[in-house]
Short mmCIF file of C-alpha atoms in Angstrom, two decimals:
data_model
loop_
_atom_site.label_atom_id
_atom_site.label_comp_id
_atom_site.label_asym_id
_atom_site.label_seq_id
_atom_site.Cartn_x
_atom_site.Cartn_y
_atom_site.Cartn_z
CA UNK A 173 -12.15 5.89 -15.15
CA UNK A 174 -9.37 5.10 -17.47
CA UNK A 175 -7.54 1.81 -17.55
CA UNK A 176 -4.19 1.54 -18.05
CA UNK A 177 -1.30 -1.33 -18.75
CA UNK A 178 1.97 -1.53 -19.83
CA UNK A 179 3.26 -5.25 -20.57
CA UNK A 180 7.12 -4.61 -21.26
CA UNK A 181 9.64 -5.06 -19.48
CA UNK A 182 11.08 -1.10 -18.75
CA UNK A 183 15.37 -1.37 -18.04
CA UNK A 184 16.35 0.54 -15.10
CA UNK A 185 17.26 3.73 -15.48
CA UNK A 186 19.50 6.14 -14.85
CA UNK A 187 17.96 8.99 -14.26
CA UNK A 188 14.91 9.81 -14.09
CA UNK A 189 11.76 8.48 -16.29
CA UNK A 190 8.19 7.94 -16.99
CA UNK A 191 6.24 5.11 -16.63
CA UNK A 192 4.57 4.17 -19.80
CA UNK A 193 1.12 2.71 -21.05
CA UNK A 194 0.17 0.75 -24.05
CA UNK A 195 -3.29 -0.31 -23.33
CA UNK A 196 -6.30 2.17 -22.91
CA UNK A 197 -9.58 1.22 -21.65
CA UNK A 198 -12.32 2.16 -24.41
CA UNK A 199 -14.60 4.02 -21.89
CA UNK A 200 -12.33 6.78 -21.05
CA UNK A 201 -14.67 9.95 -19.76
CA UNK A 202 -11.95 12.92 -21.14
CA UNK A 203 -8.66 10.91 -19.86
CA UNK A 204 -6.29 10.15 -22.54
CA UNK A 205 -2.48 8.63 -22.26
CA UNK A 206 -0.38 10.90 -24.77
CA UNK A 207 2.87 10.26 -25.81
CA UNK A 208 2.80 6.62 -23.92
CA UNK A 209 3.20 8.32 -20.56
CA UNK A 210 1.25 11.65 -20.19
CA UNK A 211 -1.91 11.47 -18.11
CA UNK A 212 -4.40 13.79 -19.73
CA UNK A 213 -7.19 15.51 -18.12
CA UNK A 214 -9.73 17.04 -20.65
CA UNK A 215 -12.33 18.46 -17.79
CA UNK A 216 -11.27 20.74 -14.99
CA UNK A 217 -11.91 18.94 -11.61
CA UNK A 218 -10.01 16.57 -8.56
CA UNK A 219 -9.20 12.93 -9.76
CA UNK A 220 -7.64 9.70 -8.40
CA UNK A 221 -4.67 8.58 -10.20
CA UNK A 222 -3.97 4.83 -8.43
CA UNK A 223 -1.17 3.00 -9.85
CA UNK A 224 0.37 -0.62 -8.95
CA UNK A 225 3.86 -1.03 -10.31
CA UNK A 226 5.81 -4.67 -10.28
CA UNK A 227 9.43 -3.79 -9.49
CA UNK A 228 12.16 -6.06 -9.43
CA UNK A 229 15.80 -5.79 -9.05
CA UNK A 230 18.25 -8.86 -10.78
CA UNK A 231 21.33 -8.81 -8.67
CA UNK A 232 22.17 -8.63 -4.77
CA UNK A 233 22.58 -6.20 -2.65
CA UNK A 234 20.43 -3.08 -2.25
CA UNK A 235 19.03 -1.36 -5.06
CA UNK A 236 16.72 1.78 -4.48
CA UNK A 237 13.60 3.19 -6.50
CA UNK A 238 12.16 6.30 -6.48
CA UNK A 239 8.26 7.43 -7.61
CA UNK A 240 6.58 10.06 -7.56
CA UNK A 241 4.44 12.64 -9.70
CA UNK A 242 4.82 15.19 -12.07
CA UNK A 243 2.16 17.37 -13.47
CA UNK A 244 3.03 19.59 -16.69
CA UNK A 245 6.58 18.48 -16.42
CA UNK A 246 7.30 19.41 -13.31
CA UNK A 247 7.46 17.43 -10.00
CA UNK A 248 4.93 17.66 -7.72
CA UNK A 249 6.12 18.44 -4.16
CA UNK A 250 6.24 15.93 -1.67
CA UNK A 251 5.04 12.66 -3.67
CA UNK A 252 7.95 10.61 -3.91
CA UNK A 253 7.88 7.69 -2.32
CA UNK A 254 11.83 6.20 -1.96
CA UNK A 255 11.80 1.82 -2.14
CA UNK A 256 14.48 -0.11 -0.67
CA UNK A 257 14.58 -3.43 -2.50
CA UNK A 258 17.07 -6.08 -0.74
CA UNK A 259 18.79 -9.26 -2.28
CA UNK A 260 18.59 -10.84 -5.17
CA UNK A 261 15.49 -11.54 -7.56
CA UNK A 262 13.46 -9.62 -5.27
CA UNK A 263 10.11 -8.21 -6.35
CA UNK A 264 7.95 -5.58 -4.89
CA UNK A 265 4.30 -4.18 -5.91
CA UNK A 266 4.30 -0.44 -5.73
CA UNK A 267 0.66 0.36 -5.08
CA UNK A 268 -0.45 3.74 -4.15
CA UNK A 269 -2.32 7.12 -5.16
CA UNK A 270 -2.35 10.51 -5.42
CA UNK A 271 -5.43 12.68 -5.51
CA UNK A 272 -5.18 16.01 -7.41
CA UNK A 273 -6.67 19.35 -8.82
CA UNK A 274 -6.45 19.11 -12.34
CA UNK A 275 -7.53 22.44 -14.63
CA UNK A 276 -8.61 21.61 -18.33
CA UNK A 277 -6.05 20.12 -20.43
CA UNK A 278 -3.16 19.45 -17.28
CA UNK A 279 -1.42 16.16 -18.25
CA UNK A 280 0.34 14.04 -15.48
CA UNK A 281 3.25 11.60 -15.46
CA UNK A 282 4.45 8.47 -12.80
CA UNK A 283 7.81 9.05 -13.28
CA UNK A 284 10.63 6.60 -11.54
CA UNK A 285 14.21 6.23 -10.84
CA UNK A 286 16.82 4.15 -10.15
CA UNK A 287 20.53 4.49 -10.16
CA UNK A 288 20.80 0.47 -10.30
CA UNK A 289 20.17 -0.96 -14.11
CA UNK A 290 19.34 -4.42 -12.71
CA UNK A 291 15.97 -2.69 -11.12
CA UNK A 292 13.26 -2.88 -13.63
CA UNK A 293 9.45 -2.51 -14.26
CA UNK A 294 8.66 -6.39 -14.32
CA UNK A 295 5.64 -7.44 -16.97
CA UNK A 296 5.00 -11.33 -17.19
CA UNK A 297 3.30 -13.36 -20.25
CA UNK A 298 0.31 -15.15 -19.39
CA UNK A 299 1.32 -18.86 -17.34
CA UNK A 300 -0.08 -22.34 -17.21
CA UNK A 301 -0.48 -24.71 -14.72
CA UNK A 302 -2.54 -23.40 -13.24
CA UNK A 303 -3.12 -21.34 -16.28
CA UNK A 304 -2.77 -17.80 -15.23
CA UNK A 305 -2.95 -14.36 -17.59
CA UNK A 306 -0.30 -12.32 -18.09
CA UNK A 307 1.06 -9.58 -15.56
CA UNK A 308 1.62 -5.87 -16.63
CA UNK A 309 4.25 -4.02 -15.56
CA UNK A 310 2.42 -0.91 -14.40
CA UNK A 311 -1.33 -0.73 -14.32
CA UNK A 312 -2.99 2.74 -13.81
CA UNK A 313 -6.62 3.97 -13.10
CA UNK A 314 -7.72 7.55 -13.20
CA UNK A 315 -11.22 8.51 -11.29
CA UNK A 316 -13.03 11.30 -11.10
CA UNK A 317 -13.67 12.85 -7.82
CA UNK A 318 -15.34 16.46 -8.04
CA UNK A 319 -15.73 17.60 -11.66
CA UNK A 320 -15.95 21.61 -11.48
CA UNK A 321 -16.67 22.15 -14.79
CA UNK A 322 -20.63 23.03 -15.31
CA UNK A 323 -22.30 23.63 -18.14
CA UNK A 324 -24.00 26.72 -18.91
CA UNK A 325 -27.75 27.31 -17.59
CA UNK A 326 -30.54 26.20 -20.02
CA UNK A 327 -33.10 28.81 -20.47
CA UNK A 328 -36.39 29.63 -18.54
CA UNK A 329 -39.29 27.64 -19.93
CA UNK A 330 -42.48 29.66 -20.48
CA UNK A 331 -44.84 30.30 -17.71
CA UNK A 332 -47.66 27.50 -17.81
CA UNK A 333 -51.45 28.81 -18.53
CA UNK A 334 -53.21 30.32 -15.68
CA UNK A 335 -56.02 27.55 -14.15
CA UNK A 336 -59.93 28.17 -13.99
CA UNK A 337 -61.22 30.13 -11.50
CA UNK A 338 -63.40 27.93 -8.97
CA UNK A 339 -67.13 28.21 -8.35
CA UNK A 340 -68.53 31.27 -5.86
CA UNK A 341 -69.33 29.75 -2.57
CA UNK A 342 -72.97 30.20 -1.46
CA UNK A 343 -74.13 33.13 0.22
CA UNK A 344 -74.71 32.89 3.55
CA UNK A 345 -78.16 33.38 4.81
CA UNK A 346 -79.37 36.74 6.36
CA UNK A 347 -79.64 37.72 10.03
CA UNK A 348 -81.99 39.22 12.20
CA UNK A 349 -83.45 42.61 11.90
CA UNK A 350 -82.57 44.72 14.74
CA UNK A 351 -85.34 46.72 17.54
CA UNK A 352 -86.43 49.94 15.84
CA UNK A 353 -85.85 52.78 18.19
CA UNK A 354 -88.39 54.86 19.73
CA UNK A 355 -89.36 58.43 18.29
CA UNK A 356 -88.69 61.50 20.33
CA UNK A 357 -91.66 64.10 21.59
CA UNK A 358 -92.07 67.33 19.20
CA UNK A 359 -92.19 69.62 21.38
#
């Protein structure tokens, strides 16, 4: 699984954009962020991307948010999901996921909108009383489902040596003679 956080705060935008990551888990199995915002997949196989987003909005009113996927720069068909956030200060935890196909070397993106500047990507520093650590904007985790890459088959080891041959049973003991016929007349 890979492990990702972004801790700053991300201005809304005004068209659209991709959510970025600045903290990688060490233990990684063949996902990589690239470029701060490109998911990459090193083996071929199906993977969960989960995400949870803080979004917040700074005026009133209605601002609107959009998310969704992209894989190799282009959007993924129907995987935006469209938020309505209402009133002022208001925040709301995106939280969903997407499970995909991914061949060797496919790199995917959250991307987001918003048409509003006052909604944001809201990261936190680390709180006291009681003391509390700090809140990332978006956190990400990538999980292998089905890996369909194999390796190649090892070779045949040699055949084992053949085993003893076992002891000859004892022979069975031998039956009756049978009645001697009786000779015919010369004649």
């Amino acid at each position: 699984s890979d492990v990702c956080s972004s801790d700053l705060n991300v201005s809304g935008p005004t068209g659209a954009q991709p959510m970025t990551y600045n903290y990688t888990d060490p233990a990684t199995n063949g996902i990589s962020i690239v470029d701060n915002s490109k998911i990459s997949i090193a083996h071929a196989g199906v993977y969960n991307i989960q995400f949870s987003a803080q979004v917040e909005k700074s005026d009133s009113g209605t601002d609107n948010v959009d998310i969704w996927l992209s894989k190799n720069g282009t959007n993924i068909g129907s995987s935006n999901t469209h938020l309505s956030l209402v009133g002022n200060n208001v925040k709301y935890v995106a939280a969903w996921n997407f499970v995909v196909e991914a061949n060797a070397n496919d790199y995917f993106q959250l991307m987001w909108s918003s048409l509003d500047l006052d909604a944001y990507l809201l990261a936190q520093a680390a709180q006291n009383d009681p003391s509390r650590p700090e809140i990332p904007s978006v956190i990400l985790t990538v999980t292998p489902v089905i890996h369909s890459e194999l390796g190649a088959t090892g070779v045949d080891g040699a055949d084992g040596a053949t085993g003893l041959t076992g002891a000859t049973g004892a022979t069975g003991a031998t039956g009756n003679t049978g009645v001697t016929g009786s000779t015919g007349a010369d004649g």
